[in-house]
Short mmCIF file of C-alpha atoms and ligand atoms in Angstrom, two decimals:
data_model
loop_
_atom_site.label_atom_id
_atom_site.label_comp_id
_atom_site.label_asym_id
_atom_site.label_seq_id
_atom_site.Cartn_x
_atom_site.Cartn_y
_atom_site.Cartn_z
CA MET A 42 0.00 0.00 0.00
CA ASP A 43 1.10 3.54 -0.72
CA CYS A 44 0.93 6.50 1.62
CA ASP A 45 -2.19 8.53 0.87
CA LYS A 46 -0.29 11.73 1.53
CA CYS A 47 2.97 11.31 -0.39
CA GLY A 48 2.88 8.00 -2.27
CA SER A 49 5.81 6.32 -0.45
CA SER A 50 5.38 2.91 1.03
CA ALA A 51 2.82 2.92 3.91
CA VAL A 52 3.64 1.57 7.38
CA MET A 53 0.16 1.94 8.87
CA HIS A 54 -3.53 2.15 8.12
CA ALA A 55 -5.96 4.03 10.37
CA ALA A 56 -9.43 2.61 9.83
CA TYR A 57 -11.11 5.59 11.55
CA SER A 58 -9.69 8.04 9.00
CA GLY A 59 -9.28 5.62 6.10
CA LEU A 60 -5.68 6.84 5.67
CA HIS A 61 -2.58 4.83 4.86
CA MET A 62 0.58 6.61 5.91
CA CYS A 63 4.32 6.17 5.42
CA GLU A 64 6.73 6.51 8.31
CA SER A 65 7.42 10.21 7.94
CA CYS A 66 3.83 11.27 7.22
CA PHE A 67 2.66 9.16 10.18
CA THR A 68 5.15 10.54 12.70
CA ARG A 69 4.40 14.07 11.52
CA SER A 70 0.68 13.44 11.92
CA VAL A 71 1.12 12.28 15.54
CA GLU A 72 3.18 15.38 16.32
CA LYS A 73 0.61 17.60 14.64
CA ARG A 74 -2.22 16.14 16.70
CA VAL A 75 -0.33 16.72 19.96
CA ARG A 76 0.53 20.31 18.99
CA ARG A 77 -3.03 20.97 17.95
CA ARG A 78 -4.21 19.81 21.39
CA VAL A 79 -1.70 22.08 23.11
CA ARG A 80 -3.03 24.97 21.00
CA GLU A 81 -6.72 24.18 21.28
CA ASP A 82 -6.55 23.57 25.02
CA GLY A 83 -4.76 26.92 25.40
CA LEU A 84 -1.93 25.36 27.39
CA VAL A 85 0.59 28.14 26.76
CA PRO A 86 -0.77 31.13 28.68
CA ASP A 87 -0.83 34.45 26.85
CA ASP A 88 1.17 36.13 29.58
CA ALA A 89 4.05 33.61 29.63
CA THR A 90 7.30 35.40 28.75
CA PRO A 91 10.97 34.39 28.59
CA GLU A 92 11.46 36.43 31.79
CA GLU A 93 8.53 34.74 33.50
CA PRO A 94 8.35 31.27 32.02
CA VAL A 95 5.79 28.67 33.05
CA THR A 96 6.78 25.26 34.44
CA TRP A 97 5.22 22.12 33.03
CA LEU A 98 5.58 18.97 35.09
CA ILE A 99 5.35 15.80 33.03
CA GLY A 100 4.50 12.51 34.73
CA LEU A 101 7.17 10.30 33.14
CA SER A 102 6.71 6.60 33.92
CA GLY A 103 9.00 5.26 31.21
CA GLY A 104 6.11 3.58 29.40
CA LYS A 105 5.48 4.42 25.75
CA ASP A 106 2.83 7.06 26.38
CA SER A 107 4.75 9.32 28.71
CA VAL A 108 7.98 8.81 26.74
CA VAL A 109 6.29 9.87 23.48
CA LEU A 110 4.65 12.84 25.21
CA THR A 111 7.95 13.99 26.71
CA GLN A 112 9.78 13.61 23.39
CA ILE A 113 7.20 15.60 21.41
CA LEU A 114 6.86 18.34 24.04
CA HIS A 115 10.62 18.65 24.15
CA GLU A 116 10.86 18.97 20.37
CA THR A 117 8.05 21.51 20.37
CA PHE A 118 9.27 23.69 23.22
CA ALA A 119 13.05 23.18 23.54
CA GLN A 120 13.65 26.48 21.76
CA ASP A 121 10.81 28.27 23.50
CA PRO A 122 12.07 30.16 26.58
CA ARG A 123 8.52 30.62 27.89
CA ILE A 124 8.17 26.93 28.82
CA GLU A 125 10.30 24.93 31.26
CA LEU A 126 9.81 21.18 31.24
CA VAL A 127 10.41 19.05 34.35
CA ALA A 128 9.91 15.27 34.27
CA LEU A 129 8.76 13.46 37.42
CA THR A 130 9.12 9.70 37.77
CA ILE A 131 7.42 7.84 40.60
CA HIS A 132 8.97 4.62 41.88
CA GLU A 133 6.27 2.43 43.41
CA GLY A 134 8.62 -0.25 44.70
CA ILE A 135 7.82 -2.96 42.16
CA ALA A 136 10.86 -5.16 41.62
CA GLY A 137 11.81 -6.09 38.08
CA TYR A 138 9.35 -3.60 36.65
CA ARG A 139 9.90 -0.08 37.84
CA ASP A 140 13.71 -0.29 37.95
CA GLU A 141 13.76 -0.92 34.22
CA SER A 142 11.29 1.78 33.40
CA VAL A 143 13.27 4.26 35.52
CA ASP A 144 16.29 3.33 33.36
CA ALA A 145 14.22 4.16 30.26
CA CYS A 146 13.31 7.54 31.80
CA VAL A 147 16.93 8.32 32.61
CA GLU A 148 18.04 7.43 29.09
CA LEU A 149 15.38 9.72 27.62
CA VAL A 150 15.98 12.74 29.86
CA GLU A 151 19.75 12.51 29.41
CA GLU A 152 19.30 12.46 25.67
CA LEU A 153 16.90 15.41 25.77
CA ASP A 154 18.68 17.21 28.61
CA ILE A 155 15.60 17.95 30.71
CA ARG A 156 15.39 18.26 34.48
CA HIS A 157 14.33 14.93 35.99
CA GLU A 158 13.19 14.07 39.50
CA VAL A 159 12.52 10.59 40.87
CA VAL A 160 10.44 10.07 44.01
CA GLY A 161 9.43 6.78 45.61
CA TYR A 162 6.73 5.33 47.82
CA ALA A 163 9.47 3.95 50.09
CA GLU A 164 10.84 7.38 51.02
CA GLU A 165 7.51 9.17 50.86
CA PHE A 166 5.21 6.72 52.62
CA GLY A 167 7.51 4.05 54.09
CA LEU A 168 6.04 1.26 51.95
CA GLU A 169 6.52 -0.55 48.65
CA MET A 170 3.84 -1.84 46.29
CA ASP A 171 5.37 -5.34 46.29
CA ASP A 172 4.69 -5.61 50.03
CA VAL A 173 1.21 -4.12 49.72
CA ALA A 174 0.36 -6.65 46.99
CA ALA A 175 1.71 -9.54 49.09
CA ASP A 176 -0.25 -8.56 52.18
CA ASP A 177 -3.24 -6.50 51.17
CA PRO A 178 -4.47 -5.10 54.54
CA MET A 179 -7.80 -3.74 53.31
CA ASN A 180 -8.52 -6.41 50.77
CA MET A 181 -8.51 -4.14 47.80
CA ALA A 182 -6.67 -4.59 44.52
CA PRO A 183 -3.07 -3.24 44.47
CA CYS A 184 -3.97 -0.57 41.89
CA ALA A 185 -6.54 0.87 44.29
CA TYR A 186 -3.73 1.87 46.68
CA CYS A 187 -1.22 2.64 44.01
CA GLY A 188 -3.48 5.07 42.12
CA VAL A 189 -4.16 7.06 45.30
CA PHE A 190 -0.45 7.24 46.17
CA ARG A 191 0.58 8.22 42.67
CA ARG A 192 -1.93 11.03 42.41
CA ASP A 193 -0.93 12.28 45.84
CA LEU A 194 2.72 12.54 44.77
CA LEU A 195 1.92 14.15 41.43
CA ALA A 196 -0.14 16.80 43.22
CA LYS A 197 2.45 17.26 45.97
CA TYR A 198 5.38 17.72 43.62
CA ALA A 199 3.47 19.84 41.14
CA ASP A 200 2.93 22.15 44.08
CA GLU A 201 6.51 21.88 45.33
CA TYR A 202 8.05 22.68 41.94
CA GLU A 203 5.51 25.46 41.46
CA ALA A 204 4.30 23.83 38.29
CA ASP A 205 1.67 25.68 36.31
CA LEU A 206 0.49 22.53 34.59
CA LEU A 207 0.69 18.80 35.20
CA LEU A 208 0.83 16.78 31.98
CA THR A 209 0.20 13.07 31.67
CA GLY A 210 0.47 10.70 28.73
CA HIS A 211 -3.09 9.36 28.61
CA ASN A 212 -3.91 8.29 25.06
CA LEU A 213 -7.23 8.05 23.22
CA ASP A 214 -7.89 4.49 24.38
CA ASP A 215 -7.26 5.38 28.04
CA GLU A 216 -9.60 8.32 27.84
CA ALA A 217 -12.38 6.51 26.00
CA GLN A 218 -12.14 3.69 28.58
CA THR A 219 -12.37 6.13 31.48
CA ALA A 220 -15.38 7.84 29.87
CA MET A 221 -17.16 4.49 29.44
CA MET A 222 -16.33 3.42 32.98
CA ASN A 223 -17.78 6.65 34.39
CA PHE A 224 -20.95 6.23 32.32
CA LEU A 225 -21.40 2.61 33.31
CA GLU A 226 -20.89 3.43 36.97
CA GLY A 227 -23.33 6.35 36.72
CA ASP A 228 -20.63 8.63 38.06
CA VAL A 229 -21.85 12.08 37.05
CA ALA A 230 -19.61 13.93 39.49
CA GLN A 231 -16.62 12.34 37.80
CA VAL A 232 -17.79 13.51 34.40
CA ALA A 233 -17.50 17.11 35.61
CA LYS A 234 -13.92 16.45 36.57
CA HIS A 235 -13.09 15.09 33.17
CA PHE A 236 -9.62 16.57 33.05
CA ASP A 237 -8.71 14.93 36.33
CA ALA A 238 -9.53 11.45 35.17
CA SER A 239 -6.65 9.13 35.81
CA LEU A 240 -5.98 5.53 36.58
CA GLY A 241 -7.47 4.22 39.79
CA PRO A 242 -10.75 3.13 41.25
CA LEU A 243 -13.62 5.45 40.49
CA ASP A 244 -14.77 6.22 44.00
CA GLU A 245 -11.35 7.40 45.10
CA ARG A 246 -10.65 9.79 42.33
CA SER A 247 -12.41 12.75 43.79
CA GLU A 248 -10.20 14.31 46.39
CA GLN A 249 -6.84 14.61 44.69
CA ASP A 250 -5.76 16.20 41.45
CA THR A 251 -7.13 19.53 42.48
CA PHE A 252 -5.15 22.71 42.44
CA VAL A 253 -2.65 22.36 39.62
CA PRO A 254 -4.43 22.20 36.26
CA ARG A 255 -3.93 19.05 34.24
CA ALA A 256 -3.54 18.37 30.57
CA LYS A 257 -3.45 15.29 28.37
CA PRO A 258 -2.14 16.38 24.98
CA LEU A 259 -1.87 12.77 23.71
CA ARG A 260 -5.56 12.10 24.06
CA ASP A 261 -6.31 12.25 20.32
CA VAL A 262 -3.79 9.53 19.52
CA PRO A 263 -4.85 5.87 19.75
CA GLU A 264 -2.71 3.60 21.89
CA LYS A 265 -1.48 1.55 18.95
CA GLU A 266 -0.27 4.66 17.18
CA VAL A 267 1.58 5.82 20.28
CA ALA A 268 3.32 2.44 20.35
CA LEU A 269 4.14 2.61 16.64
CA TYR A 270 5.50 6.13 17.01
CA ALA A 271 7.77 5.06 19.90
CA HIS A 272 8.97 2.11 17.84
CA LEU A 273 9.59 4.03 14.60
CA ARG A 274 11.51 6.74 16.43
CA ASP A 275 13.37 4.17 18.50
CA LEU A 276 12.50 5.86 21.78
CA PRO A 277 13.61 4.21 25.03
CA ALA A 278 10.17 3.04 26.19
CA HIS A 279 9.68 0.20 28.64
CA ILE A 280 6.77 -2.04 27.67
CA THR A 281 6.40 -4.83 30.23
CA GLU A 282 3.15 -4.86 32.14
CA CYS A 283 3.14 -4.31 35.90
CA PRO A 284 2.92 -7.67 37.75
CA HIS A 285 0.26 -6.25 40.09
CA SER A 286 -1.97 -4.88 37.36
CA SER A 287 -5.47 -5.62 38.61
CA GLU A 288 -7.89 -3.33 36.89
CA ALA A 289 -10.29 -6.02 35.80
CA PHE A 290 -13.13 -3.69 34.89
CA ARG A 291 -10.91 -1.47 32.78
CA GLY A 292 -9.66 -4.59 31.00
CA GLU A 293 -13.21 -5.60 30.13
CA ILE A 294 -14.01 -2.13 28.81
CA GLN A 295 -10.81 -2.16 26.81
CA GLN A 296 -11.81 -5.38 25.05
CA LEU A 297 -15.31 -4.07 24.44
CA LEU A 298 -14.01 -0.84 22.91
CA LEU A 299 -11.51 -2.63 20.69
CA LYS A 300 -14.31 -4.78 19.31
CA LEU A 301 -16.57 -1.76 18.79
CA GLU A 302 -13.74 0.10 17.10
CA GLU A 303 -13.14 -2.81 14.76
CA ASP A 304 -16.79 -2.95 13.74
CA HIS A 305 -17.38 0.80 13.82
CA PRO A 306 -14.12 2.69 13.24
CA GLY A 307 -14.10 6.06 14.98
CA THR A 308 -16.00 4.89 18.06
CA ARG A 309 -13.27 5.98 20.51
CA HIS A 310 -13.08 9.43 18.96
CA SER A 311 -16.82 9.91 19.15
CA ILE A 312 -17.01 8.65 22.76
CA LEU A 313 -14.36 11.14 23.79
CA ALA A 314 -15.84 14.05 21.83
CA GLY A 315 -19.29 13.45 23.34
CA TYR A 316 -17.81 13.02 26.80
CA GLU A 317 -15.91 16.29 26.63
CA GLU A 318 -19.01 18.14 25.57
CA LEU A 319 -20.99 16.57 28.36
CA ALA A 320 -18.21 17.36 30.85
CA SER A 321 -18.38 21.03 30.02
CA ILE A 322 -22.17 21.09 30.42
CA VAL A 323 -22.06 19.19 33.73
CA SER A 324 -19.28 21.32 35.16
CA ASP A 325 -21.07 24.54 34.17
CA ARG A 326 -24.08 23.29 36.04
CA TYR A 327 -22.56 21.60 39.09
CA GLY A 328 -19.02 23.01 39.32
CA ASP A 329 -16.04 20.69 39.36
CA GLY A 330 -16.60 19.41 42.89
CA THR A 331 -13.58 21.14 44.45
CA ALA A 332 -15.62 23.74 46.36
CA ASP A 333 -16.03 21.75 49.61
CA LEU A 334 -12.41 20.75 50.07
CA GLY A 335 -10.62 21.21 53.37
CA GLU A 336 -7.17 20.07 54.47
CA CYS A 337 -6.11 16.65 55.71
CA GLU A 338 -5.20 16.84 59.40
CA GLU A 339 -2.18 14.58 58.82
CA CYS A 340 -0.58 15.87 55.66
CA GLY A 341 -2.47 18.99 54.62
CA ALA A 342 -3.57 17.56 51.27
CA ALA A 343 -6.92 18.68 49.89
CA THR A 344 -9.74 16.44 51.07
CA THR A 345 -13.43 16.39 51.95
CA ARG A 346 -12.71 14.27 55.07
CA GLU A 347 -10.62 14.84 58.19
CA GLN A 348 -7.93 12.52 56.98
CA CYS A 349 -7.25 12.18 53.26
CA ARG A 350 -7.57 8.84 51.53
CA LYS A 351 -3.82 8.52 51.07
CA CYS A 352 -3.17 8.98 54.80
CA GLN A 353 -5.90 6.44 55.64
CA LEU A 354 -4.31 3.88 53.34
CA VAL A 355 -0.75 4.53 54.56
CA GLU A 356 -1.97 4.10 58.12
CA ALA A 357 -3.76 0.84 57.32
CA ILE A 358 -0.66 -0.56 55.60
CA THR A 359 2.03 0.55 58.02
CA SER A 360 0.26 0.16 61.37
FE1 SF4 B 112 0.42 0.56 40.42
FE2 SF4 B 112 -1.52 -0.98 39.41
FE3 SF4 B 112 -0.11 0.62 37.81
FE4 SF4 B 112 1.02 -1.54 38.91
S1 SF4 B 112 -0.67 -1.52 37.42
S2 SF4 B 112 1.93 0.50 38.76
S3 SF4 B 112 0.03 -1.60 40.91
S4 SF4 B 112 -1.51 1.25 39.46
ZN1 ZN B 113 -3.34 13.21 54.20
#
């Protein structure tokens, strides 16, 4: 097959657009979609100047999504003195998994020469996910703890580094899955907080991710295309799955969406477009749910309870 844009030999076919693309047209199209998102979401504030640059904190796990996001943002903004990129890697304490992905992060940031910080559950909370998974004190799935801890650290360090924006590498599949999960759970409050959606159990997503605005510039790019981009550009992405991965419901939704996409190309795009429209209507009507937040008596994090969810979980694990 030939590339529909330039006639060279195609490396991919996107059923949702009908396009075949060669390597260079494809990589350019991924970059264009990310830059369009940055523009359309208004991520670069009008008043950012070289003298008063803004700081963007990127959650860099070393997986393909965050590696591709970091690479493209670097190429877009390396020459732009209004934007300072900082990459934050979180080490959950998962042997044989996170060590390798931290290596991938280090390789990338050294190549790109961006500031990189690594923080870990061990130093922050005095626990490791391997131990939590082996002896689950509250009988929840490991990801239920891990998601709360990760979001706590992202929020904490975004604040500490005075970041103006927290960027994560969620792709189109992630976002369409989250939208479907919220619908199926009847979680209207979560719809209003669309831009805070992240991995983790639905009922625990509400109290974190508040003050620093979030952005997901990869959310127009399907997962497979992110993987192909990382491969074609030979980026140092780590692809093994976490041994404690336990999001059964998300897995079911993922399979369902892949089947729907196969039969009706464009389904993920339309789910996300509809969801975003709905999110703006719901949040206009109900607000984004951050109005009632107080401070956790242990750690000061934003919460609707006396003790935030993260502190409750740390206490249950370490006591
Ligand atoms: Fe944590 Fe679950 Fe992700 Fe593993 S799969 S890193 S346990 S959230
Ligand atoms: Zn707390």
